[in-house]
Every structure is written in structure tokens, then in C-alpha cells.
Backbone as a ProteinNet text record, in pm:
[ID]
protein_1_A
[PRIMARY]
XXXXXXXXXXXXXXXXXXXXXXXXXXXXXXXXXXXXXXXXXXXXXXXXXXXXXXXXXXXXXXXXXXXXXXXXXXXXXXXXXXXXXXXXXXXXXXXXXXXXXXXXXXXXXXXXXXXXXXXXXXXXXXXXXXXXXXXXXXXXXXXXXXXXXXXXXXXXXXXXXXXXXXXXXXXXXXXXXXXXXXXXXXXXXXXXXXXXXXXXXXXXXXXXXXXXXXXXXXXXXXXXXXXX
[TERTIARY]
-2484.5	-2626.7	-2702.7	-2630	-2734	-2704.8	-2588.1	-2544.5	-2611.8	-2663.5	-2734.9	-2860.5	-2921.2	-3098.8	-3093.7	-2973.5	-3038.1	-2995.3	-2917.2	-2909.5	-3023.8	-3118.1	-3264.4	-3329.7	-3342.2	-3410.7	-3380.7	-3309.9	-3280	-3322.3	-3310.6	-3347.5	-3495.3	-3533.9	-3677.6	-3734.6	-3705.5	-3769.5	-3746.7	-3629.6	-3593.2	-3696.4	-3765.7	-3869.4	-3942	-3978.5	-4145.2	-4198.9	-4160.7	-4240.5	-4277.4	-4168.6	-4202.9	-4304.1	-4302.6	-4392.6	-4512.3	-4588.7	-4668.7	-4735.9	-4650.4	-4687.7	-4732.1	-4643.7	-4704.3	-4847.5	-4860.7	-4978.8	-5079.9	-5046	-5155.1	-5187.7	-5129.7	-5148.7	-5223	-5210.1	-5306.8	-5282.6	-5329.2	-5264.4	-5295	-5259.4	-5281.1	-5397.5	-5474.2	-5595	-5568.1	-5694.7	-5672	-5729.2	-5623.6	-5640.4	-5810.4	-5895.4	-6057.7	-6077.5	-6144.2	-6167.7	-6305.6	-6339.2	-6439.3	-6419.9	-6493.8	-6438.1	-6396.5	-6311.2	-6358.6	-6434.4	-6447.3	-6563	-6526.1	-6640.7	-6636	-6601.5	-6497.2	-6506	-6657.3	-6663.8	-6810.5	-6789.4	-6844.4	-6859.1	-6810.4	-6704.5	-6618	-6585.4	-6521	-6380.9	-6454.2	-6607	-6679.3	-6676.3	-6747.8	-6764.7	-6676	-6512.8	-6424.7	-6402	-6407.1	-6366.6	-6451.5	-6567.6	-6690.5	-6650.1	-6676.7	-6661	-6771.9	-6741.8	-6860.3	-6942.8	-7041.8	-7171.2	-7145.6	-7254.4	-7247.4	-7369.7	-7451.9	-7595.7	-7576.1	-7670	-7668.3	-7763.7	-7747.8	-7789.1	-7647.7	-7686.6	-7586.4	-7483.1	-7401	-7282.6	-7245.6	-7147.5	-7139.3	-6992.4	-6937.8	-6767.2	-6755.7	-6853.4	-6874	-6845.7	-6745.8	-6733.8	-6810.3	-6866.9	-6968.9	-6860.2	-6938.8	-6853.9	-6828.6	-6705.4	-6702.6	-6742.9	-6824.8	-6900.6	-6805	-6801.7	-6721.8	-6784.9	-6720.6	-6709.2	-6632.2	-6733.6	-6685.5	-6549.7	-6464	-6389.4	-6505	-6457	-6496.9	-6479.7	-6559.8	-6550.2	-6512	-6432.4	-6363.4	-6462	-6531.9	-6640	-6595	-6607.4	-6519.9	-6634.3	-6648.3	-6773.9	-6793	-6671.3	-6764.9	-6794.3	-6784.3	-6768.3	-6999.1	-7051.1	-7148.3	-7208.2	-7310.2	-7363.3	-7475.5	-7521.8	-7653.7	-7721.8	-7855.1	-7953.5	-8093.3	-8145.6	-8287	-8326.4	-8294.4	-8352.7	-8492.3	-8611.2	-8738.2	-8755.9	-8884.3	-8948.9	-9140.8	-9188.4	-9330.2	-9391.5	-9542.6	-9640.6	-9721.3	-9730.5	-9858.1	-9987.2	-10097.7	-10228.6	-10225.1	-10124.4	-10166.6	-10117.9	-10023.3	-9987.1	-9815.7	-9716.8	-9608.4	-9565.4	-9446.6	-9315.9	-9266.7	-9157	-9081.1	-8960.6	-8861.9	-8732.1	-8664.3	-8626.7	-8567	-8449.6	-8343.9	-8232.1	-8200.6	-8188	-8165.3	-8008.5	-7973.6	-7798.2	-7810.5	-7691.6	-7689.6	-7631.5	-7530.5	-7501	-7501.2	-7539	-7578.3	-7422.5	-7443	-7320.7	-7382.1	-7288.5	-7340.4	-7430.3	-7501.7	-7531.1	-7529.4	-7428.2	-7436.2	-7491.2	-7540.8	-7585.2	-7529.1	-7562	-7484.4	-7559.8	-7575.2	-7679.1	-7611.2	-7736.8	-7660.3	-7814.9	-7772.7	-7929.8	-7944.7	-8063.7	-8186.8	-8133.6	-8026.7	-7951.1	-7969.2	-8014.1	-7942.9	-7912.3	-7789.3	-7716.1	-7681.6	-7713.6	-7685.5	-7592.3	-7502.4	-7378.7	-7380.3	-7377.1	-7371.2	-7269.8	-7164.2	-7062.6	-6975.4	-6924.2	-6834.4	-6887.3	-7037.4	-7134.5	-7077.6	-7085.4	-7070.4	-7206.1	-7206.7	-7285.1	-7207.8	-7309.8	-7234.1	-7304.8	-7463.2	-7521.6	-7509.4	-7516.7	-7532.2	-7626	-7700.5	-7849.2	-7956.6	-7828.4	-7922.4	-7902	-7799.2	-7740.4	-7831.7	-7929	-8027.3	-8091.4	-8107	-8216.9	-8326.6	-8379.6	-8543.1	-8618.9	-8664.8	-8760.5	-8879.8	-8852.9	-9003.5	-9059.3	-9022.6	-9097.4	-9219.1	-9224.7	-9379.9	-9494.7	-9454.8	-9561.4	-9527.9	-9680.6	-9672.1	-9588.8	-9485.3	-9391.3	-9222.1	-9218.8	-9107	-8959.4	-8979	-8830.4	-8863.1	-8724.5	-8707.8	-8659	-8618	-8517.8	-8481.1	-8400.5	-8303.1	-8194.6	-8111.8	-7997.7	-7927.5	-7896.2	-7771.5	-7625.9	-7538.3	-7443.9	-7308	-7182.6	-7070.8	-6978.7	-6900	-6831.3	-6673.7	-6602.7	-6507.7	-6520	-6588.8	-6667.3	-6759.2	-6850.2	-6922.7	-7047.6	-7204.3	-7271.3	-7333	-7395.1	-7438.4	-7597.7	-7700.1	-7870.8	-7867	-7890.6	-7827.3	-8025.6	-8043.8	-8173.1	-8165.1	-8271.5	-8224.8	-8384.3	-8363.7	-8520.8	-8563.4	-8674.4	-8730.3	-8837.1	-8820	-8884.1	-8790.7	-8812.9	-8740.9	-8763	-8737.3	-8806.3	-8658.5	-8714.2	-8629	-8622.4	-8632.4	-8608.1	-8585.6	-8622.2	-8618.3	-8558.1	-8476.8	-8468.9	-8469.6	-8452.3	-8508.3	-8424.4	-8379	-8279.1	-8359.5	-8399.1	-8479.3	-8382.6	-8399.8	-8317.4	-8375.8	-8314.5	-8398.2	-8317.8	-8391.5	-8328.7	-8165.5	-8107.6	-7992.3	-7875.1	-7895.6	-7786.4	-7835	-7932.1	-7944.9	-8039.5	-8034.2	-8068.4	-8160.2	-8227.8	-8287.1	-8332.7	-8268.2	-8260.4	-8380.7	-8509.1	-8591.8	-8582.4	-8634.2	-8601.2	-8756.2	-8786.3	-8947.2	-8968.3	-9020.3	-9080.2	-9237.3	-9220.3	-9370.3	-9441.5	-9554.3	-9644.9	-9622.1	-9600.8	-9551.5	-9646	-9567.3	-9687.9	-9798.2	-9762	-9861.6	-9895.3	-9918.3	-9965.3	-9887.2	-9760.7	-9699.4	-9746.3	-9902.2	-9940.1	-10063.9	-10068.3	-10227.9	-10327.6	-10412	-10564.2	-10618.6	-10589.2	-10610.2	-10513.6	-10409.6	-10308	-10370.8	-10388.6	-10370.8	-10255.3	-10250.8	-10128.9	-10185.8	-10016.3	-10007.8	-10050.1	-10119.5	-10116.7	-10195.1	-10274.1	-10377.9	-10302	-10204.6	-10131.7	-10206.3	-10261.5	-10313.8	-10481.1	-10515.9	-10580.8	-10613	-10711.2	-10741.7	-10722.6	-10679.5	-10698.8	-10811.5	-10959.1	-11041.1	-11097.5	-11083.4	-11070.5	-11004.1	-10878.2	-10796.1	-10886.4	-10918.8	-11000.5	-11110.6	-11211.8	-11326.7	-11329.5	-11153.7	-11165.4	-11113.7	-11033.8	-10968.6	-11074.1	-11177.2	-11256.2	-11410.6	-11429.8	-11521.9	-11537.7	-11685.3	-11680.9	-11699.6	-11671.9	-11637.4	-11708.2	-11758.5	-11883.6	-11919	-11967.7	-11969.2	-11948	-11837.3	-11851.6	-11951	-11973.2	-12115.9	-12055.2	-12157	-12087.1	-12203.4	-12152	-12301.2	-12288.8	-12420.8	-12435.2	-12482.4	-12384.6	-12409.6	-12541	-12658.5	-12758.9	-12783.8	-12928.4	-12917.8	-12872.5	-12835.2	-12771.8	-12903.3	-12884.4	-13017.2	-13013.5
9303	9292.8	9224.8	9236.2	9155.1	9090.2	8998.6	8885.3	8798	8850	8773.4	8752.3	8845.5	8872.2	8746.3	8772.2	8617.3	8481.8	8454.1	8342.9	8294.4	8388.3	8359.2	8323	8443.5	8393.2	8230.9	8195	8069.7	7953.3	7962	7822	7831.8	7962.7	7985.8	7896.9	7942.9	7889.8	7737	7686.9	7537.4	7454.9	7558.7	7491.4	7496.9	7561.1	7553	7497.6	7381.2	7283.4	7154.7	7139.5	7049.1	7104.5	7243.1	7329	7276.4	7298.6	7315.1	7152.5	7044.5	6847.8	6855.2	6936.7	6891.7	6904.2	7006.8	7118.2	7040.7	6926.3	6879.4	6795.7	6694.1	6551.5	6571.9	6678	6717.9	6618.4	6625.4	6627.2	6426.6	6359.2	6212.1	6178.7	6082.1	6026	5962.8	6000	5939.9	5827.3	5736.2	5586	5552.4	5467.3	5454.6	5365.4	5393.4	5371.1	5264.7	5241.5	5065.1	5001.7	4928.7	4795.5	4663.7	4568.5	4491	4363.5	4325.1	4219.6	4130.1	4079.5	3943.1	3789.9	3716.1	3621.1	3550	3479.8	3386.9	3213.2	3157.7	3012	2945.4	2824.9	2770.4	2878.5	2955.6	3039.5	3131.9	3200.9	3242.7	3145.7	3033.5	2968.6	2909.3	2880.4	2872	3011	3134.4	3248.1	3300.8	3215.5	3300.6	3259.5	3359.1	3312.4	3224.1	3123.2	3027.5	3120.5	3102	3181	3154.5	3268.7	3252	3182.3	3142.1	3098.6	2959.9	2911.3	2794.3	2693.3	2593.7	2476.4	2398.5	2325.6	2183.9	2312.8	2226.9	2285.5	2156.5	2156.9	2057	2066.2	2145.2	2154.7	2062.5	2083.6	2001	1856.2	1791.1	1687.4	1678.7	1525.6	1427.9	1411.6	1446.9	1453.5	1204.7	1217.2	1072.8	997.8	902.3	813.1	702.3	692.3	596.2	483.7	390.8	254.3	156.4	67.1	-18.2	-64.3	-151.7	-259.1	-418.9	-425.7	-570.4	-688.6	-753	-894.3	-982	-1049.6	-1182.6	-1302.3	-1297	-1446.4	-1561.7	-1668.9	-1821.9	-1840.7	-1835.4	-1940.5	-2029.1	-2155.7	-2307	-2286.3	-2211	-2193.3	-2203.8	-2246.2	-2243.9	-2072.7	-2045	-1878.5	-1829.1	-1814.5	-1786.7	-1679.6	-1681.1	-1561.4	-1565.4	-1427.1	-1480.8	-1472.9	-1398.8	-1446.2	-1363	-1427.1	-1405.3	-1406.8	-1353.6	-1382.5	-1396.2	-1425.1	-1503.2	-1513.9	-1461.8	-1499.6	-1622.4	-1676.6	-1800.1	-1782.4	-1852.2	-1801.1	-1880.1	-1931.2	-1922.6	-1916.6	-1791.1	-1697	-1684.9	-1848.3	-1867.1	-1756.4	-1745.4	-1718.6	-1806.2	-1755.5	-1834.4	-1726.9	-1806.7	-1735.1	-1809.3	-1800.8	-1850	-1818.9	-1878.7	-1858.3	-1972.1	-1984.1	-2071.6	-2075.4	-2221.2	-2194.5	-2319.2	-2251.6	-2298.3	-2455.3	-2508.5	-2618.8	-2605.1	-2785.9	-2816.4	-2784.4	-2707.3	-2668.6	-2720.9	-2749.3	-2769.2	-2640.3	-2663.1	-2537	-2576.1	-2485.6	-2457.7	-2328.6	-2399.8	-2282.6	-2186.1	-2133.1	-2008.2	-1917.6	-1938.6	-1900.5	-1790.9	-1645.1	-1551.2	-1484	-1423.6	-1358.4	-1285.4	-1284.3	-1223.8	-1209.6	-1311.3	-1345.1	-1480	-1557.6	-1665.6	-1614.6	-1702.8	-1697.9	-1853.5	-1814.7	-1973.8	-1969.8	-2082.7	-1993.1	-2129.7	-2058.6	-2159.2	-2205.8	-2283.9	-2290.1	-2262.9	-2162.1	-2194.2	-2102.7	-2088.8	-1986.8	-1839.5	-1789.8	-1697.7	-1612.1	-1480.1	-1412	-1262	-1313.5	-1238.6	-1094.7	-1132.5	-987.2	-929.7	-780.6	-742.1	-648.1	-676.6	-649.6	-741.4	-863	-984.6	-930.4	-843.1	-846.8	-726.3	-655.3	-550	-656.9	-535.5	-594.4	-567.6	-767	-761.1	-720.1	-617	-517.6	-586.1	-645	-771.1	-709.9	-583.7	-554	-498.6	-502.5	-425.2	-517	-679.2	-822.4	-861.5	-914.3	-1003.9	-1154	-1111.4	-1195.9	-1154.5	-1306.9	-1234.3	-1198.3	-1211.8	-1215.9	-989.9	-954.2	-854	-774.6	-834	-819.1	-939.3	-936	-1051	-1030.2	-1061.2	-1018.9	-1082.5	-1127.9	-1255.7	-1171.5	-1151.3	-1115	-1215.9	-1151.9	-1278.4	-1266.8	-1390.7	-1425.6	-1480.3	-1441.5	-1570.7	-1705.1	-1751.8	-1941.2	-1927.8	-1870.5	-1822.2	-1727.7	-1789.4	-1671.9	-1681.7	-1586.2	-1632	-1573.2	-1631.6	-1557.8	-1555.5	-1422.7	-1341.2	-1277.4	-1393.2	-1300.1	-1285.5	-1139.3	-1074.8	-1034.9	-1118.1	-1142	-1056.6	-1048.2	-965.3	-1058	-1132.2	-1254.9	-1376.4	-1441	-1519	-1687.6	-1669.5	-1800.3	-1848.2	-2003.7	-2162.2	-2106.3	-2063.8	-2129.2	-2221.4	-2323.5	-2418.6	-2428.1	-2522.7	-2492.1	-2680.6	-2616.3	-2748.3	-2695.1	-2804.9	-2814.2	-2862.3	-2831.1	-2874.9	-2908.9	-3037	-3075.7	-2991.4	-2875.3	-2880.7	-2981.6	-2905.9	-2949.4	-2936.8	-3030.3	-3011.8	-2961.2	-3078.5	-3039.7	-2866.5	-2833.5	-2729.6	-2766.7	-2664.6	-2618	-2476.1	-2563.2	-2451	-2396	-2364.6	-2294.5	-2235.8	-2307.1	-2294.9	-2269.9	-2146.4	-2106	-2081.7	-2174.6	-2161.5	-2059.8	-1969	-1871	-1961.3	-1951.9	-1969	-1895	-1803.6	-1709.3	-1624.2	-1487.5	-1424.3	-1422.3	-1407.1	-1390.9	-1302	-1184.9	-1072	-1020.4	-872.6	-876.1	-727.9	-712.6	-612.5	-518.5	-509.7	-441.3	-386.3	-216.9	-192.1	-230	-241.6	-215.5	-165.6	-60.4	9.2	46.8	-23	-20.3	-149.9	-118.6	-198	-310.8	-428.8	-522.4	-605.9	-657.5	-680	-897.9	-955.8	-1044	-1102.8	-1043	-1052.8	-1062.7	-981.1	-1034.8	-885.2	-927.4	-844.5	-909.8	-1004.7	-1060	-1180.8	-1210	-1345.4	-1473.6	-1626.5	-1722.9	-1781.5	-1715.5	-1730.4	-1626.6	-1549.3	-1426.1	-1467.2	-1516.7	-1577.9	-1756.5	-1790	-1918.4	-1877.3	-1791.9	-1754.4	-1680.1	-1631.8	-1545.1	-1678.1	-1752	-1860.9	-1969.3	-1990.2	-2106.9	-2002.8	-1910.2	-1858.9	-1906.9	-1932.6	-1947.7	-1816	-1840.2	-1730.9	-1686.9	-1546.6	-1528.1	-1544.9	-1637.4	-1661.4	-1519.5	-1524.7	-1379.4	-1371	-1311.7	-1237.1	-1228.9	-1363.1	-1384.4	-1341.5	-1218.2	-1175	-1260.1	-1344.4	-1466.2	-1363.5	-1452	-1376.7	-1377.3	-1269.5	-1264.9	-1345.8	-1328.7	-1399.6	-1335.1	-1420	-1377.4	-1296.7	-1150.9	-1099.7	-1191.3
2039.7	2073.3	1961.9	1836.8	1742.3	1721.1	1735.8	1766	1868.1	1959.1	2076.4	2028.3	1950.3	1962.3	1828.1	1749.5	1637.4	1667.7	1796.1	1856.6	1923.5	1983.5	2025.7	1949.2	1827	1737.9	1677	1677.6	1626.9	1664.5	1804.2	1939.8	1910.1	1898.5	1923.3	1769.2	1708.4	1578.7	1579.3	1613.1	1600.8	1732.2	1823.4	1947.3	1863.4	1787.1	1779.5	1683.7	1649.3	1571.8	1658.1	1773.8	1865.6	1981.4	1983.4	2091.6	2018.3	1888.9	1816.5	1822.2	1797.6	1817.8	1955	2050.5	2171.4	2233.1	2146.4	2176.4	2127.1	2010.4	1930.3	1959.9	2086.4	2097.1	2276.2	2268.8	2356.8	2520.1	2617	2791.4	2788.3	2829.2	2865.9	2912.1	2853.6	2944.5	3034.3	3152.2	3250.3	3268	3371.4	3343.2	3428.8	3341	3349.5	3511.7	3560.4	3673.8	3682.9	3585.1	3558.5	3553	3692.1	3725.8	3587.6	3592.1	3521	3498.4	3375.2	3362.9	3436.2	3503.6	3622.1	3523.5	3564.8	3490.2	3492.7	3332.6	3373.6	3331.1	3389.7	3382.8	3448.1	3465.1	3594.8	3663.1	3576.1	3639.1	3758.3	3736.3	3805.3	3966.8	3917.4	4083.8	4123.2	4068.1	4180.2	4287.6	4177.7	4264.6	4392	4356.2	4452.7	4557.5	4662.7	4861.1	4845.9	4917	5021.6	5083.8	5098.8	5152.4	5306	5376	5528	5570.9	5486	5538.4	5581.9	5669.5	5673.5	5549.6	5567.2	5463.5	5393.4	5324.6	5245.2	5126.5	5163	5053.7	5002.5	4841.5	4822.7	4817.7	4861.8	4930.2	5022.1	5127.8	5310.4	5272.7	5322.4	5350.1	5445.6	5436.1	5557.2	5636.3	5770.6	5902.6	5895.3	5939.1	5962.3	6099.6	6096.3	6206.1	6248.8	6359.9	6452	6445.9	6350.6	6351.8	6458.4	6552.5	6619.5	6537.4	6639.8	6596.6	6559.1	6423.2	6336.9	6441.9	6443.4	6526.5	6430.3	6370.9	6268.9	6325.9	6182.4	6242.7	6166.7	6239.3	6122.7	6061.8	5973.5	5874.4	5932.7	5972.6	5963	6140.2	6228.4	6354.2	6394.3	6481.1	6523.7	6543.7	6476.5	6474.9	6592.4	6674.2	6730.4	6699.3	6658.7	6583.6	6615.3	6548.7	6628.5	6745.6	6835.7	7016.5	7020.8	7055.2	7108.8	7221.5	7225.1	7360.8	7299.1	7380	7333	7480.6	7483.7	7630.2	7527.9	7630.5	7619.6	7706.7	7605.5	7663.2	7822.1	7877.8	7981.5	8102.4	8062.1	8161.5	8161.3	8117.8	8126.7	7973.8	7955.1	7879.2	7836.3	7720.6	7655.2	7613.5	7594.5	7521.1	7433.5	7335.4	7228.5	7186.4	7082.5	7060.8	6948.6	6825.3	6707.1	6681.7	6661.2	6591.8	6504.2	6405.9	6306.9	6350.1	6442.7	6446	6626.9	6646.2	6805.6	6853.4	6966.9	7051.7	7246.5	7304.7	7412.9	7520.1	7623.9	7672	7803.9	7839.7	8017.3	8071.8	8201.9	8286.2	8436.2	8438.4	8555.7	8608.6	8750.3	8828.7	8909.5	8936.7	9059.1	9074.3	9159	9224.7	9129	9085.8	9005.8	8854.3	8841	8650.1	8654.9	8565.9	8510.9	8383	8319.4	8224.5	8137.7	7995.9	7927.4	7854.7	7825.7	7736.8	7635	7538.1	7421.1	7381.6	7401.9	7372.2	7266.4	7242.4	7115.4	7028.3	7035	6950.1	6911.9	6780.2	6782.5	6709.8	6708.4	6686.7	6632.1	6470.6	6336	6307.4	6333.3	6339.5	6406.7	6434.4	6604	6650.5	6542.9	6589.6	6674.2	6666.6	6716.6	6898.2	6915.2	7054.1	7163.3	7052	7091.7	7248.7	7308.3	7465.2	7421.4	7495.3	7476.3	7602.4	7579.4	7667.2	7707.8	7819.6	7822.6	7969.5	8039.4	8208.2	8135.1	8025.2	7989.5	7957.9	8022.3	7994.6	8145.5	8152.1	8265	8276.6	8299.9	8354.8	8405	8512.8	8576.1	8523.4	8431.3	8322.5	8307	8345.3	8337.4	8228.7	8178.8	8047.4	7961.5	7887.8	7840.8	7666.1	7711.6	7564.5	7545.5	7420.7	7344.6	7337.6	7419.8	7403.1	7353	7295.4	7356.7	7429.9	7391.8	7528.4	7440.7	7577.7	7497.2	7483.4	7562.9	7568.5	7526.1	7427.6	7351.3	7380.3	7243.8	7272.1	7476	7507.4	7616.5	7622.4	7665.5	7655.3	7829	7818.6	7995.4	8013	8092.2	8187.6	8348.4	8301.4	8430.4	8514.5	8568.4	8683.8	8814	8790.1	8887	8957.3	8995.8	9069.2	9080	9213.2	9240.2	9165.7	9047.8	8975.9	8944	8865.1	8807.5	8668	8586	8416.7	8393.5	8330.7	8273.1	8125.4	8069.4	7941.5	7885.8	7733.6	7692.5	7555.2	7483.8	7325.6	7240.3	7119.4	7072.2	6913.7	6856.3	6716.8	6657.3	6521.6	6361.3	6307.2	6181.4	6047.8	6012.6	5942.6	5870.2	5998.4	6129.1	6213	6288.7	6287.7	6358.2	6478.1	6564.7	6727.9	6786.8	6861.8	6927.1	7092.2	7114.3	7265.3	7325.8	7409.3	7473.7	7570.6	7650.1	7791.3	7859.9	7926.9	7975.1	8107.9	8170.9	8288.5	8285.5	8443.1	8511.9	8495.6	8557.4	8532.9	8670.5	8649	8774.2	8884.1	9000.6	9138	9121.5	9056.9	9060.5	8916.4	8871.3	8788.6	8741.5	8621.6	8658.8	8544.9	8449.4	8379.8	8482.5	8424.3	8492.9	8393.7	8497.8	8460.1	8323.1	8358.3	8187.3	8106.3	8115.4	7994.1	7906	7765.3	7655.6	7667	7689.6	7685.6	7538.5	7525.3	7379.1	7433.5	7314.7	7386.2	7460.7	7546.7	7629.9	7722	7762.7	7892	8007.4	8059.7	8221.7	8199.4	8134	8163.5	8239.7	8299.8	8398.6	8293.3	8380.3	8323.8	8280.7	8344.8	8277.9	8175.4	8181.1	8037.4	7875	7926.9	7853.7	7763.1	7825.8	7817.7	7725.8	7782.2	7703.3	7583.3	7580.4	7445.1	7329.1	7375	7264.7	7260.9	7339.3	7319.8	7273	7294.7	7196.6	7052.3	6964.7	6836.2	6770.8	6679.2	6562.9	6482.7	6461.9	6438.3	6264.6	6185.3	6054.5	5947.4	5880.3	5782.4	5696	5643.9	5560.4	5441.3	5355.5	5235.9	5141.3	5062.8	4948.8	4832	4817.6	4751.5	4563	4448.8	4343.8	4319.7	4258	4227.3	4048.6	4036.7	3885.8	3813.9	3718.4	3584.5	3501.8	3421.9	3359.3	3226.6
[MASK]
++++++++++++++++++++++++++++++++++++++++++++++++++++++++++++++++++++++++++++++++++++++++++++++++++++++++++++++++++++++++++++++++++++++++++++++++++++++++++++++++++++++++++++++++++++++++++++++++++++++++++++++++++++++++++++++++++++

């Protein structure tokens, strides 16, 4: 029996210096539960979500716009530009069309179109090819637009009266041309009354007369006073 009780004693004494460290270093902290620091500077606004609001981001690629197919224009090739239209004080129209070098011009007739085709012409802007909006003047020309062609440009009017056009070529300068397309004065009168027309167009041929042959009323010129 006392053989046993100092074998206890022994273990016991040889624990308790490590019983005693353990005791001193006391239970583990627990791991901190604060958040951590937010990165700052770049590293910040790559990480940020894209917002839900609407307005411009500068991520957003520009949506891409549908570009026609390019028309291949020859340089030394004949150009047509420029197409007008013009009222005259007395009552007729005009249509126009300029190229850079004389090309021949044929014509082509169908109910309520004639068509002029410039031969060979091409046409480089294509803003030149916009429709001229002419049913809002007294005359019978309904429309009219420089489009092309494969036999080139063509000046396509489209009539609302049963009229002739006339045309006429006129030389410029330095080998250039100009495409005159004359209208009569329409049967009737396709502005009202009290619409404002640009022009003097819904006015009478004698209205028209008395306003361009009127004199002009002298401006009022304040004459310098004396010198003090």
C-alpha cells in the first residue's frame, strides 16, 4: 500500500508544473470578428459592383451604328452636286443640277415622272441625294431627287400635273456644266390663302408685279450735327 500511495505521489508532483503554465497562459482568444479594411485607391474601384441606376458609365461601350456600303468614286470620272429648285416672280420653276465635267443628258418619259440621266455622272456626296420637298410651292413639280444609276446620275421628277419640262445645258467655267430643268406655272393654285408662302408664291401675277416694281422707300440717314 505504500508503495502505491508514493507512485501517485510522484506523477502528481511531476503534473504540476505543467498543470500550473497551463493555468497561466490562460483559455485562447477568440478569433475577432471585424470586418476588414476596404482596399483604397485603384484597387477600391476595380472591386466596386457597377451601380443599378440609370445614366453614362464609362465601362458602356457606344452601341455601334450601321454604316451603309461605301460607293468607290473615280476622281477623274464626271461628279453631279448641288440640285435646286427656285420659283420665279412669275409663276414658272426651275431645277438645277451642276457637274464638274460636260456629260451627255438623256431623257425618259412615264406618266407623272420624267427622268434625266446624266451620263456617266457620279455622285460622291449623299446628301446631295436628299428629296426636294417642292408640293409646298405653287408648282406642278411634286417632288424631285438626284439619285444613281448604273448609266449614271439621274434628276427624277415626279409630277402632279400633266406638264413638258423643258431643259436646257448651260457651259461654266473650266469645262464645267449645268443642268436646267424649266416648269410652267401650275393650272391652279396648290398653297392656301392664309398660309405664309416662301417666295411670294400664292400670290397673283399682278401682286407679284406691284411688289418688284414698287420704289423703295429712302432710309433715314441722321446727318452728323456741328462740331462744338
Amino acid at each position: 500500500m505504500d508503495k502505491r500511495l508514493s507512485v501517485v505521489l510522484a506523477v502528481g508532483l511531476a503534473l504540476a508544473p505543467a498543470w500550473a503554465w497551463a493555468q497561466s497562459q490562460g483559455a485562447p482568444e477568440a478569433p475577432s470578428e471585424a470586418p476588414a479594411e476596404a482596399p483604397s485607391g485603384k484597387a477600391a474601384e476595380k472591386e466596386k459592383p457597377p451601380g443599378v441606376t440609370g445614366g453614362y458609365s464609362w465601362s458602356k461601350k457606344p452601341r455601334r451604328h450601321y454604316r451603309g456600303k461605301r460607293r468607290k468614286i473615280d476622281p477623274n470620272a464626271p461628279i453631279a452636286t448641288y440640285p435646286g429648285f427656285m420659283m420665279l416672280p412669275d409663276g414658272t420653276s426651275q431645277l438645277w443640277v451642276y457637274v464638274n465635267k460636260k456629260v451627255p443628258v438623256q431623257v425618259s418619259k412615264a406618266p407623272g415622272r420624267v427622268t434625266f440621266v446624266l451620263t456617266g455622272a457620279q455622285i460622291a456626296v449623299w446628301n446631295n441625294t436628299h428629296v426636294l420637298a417642292t408640293q409646298f410651292f405653287d408648282t406642278p413639280l411634286s417632288r424631285a431627287r438626284l439619285r444613281p444609276d448604273k448609266a449614271g446620275a439621274q434628276l427624277v421628277l415626279e409630277l402632279r400635273e400633266n406638264v413638258t419640262p423643258t431643259h436646257t445645258v448651260i457651259d461654266g467655267p473650266r469645262g464645267t456644266m449645268v443642268l436646267r430643268v424649266s416648269l410652267p406655272r401650275p393650272s391652279h393654285s396648290y398653297v392656301a390663302t392664309d398660309q405664309v408662302a416662301p417666295l411670294g408664291v400664292g400670290q397673283s401675277q399682278s401682286d407679284r408685279a406691284a411688289v418688284h416694281s414698287a420704289p423703295r422707300a429712302p432710309s433715314a440717314v441722321k446727318k452728323p450735327g456741328p462740331k462744338p
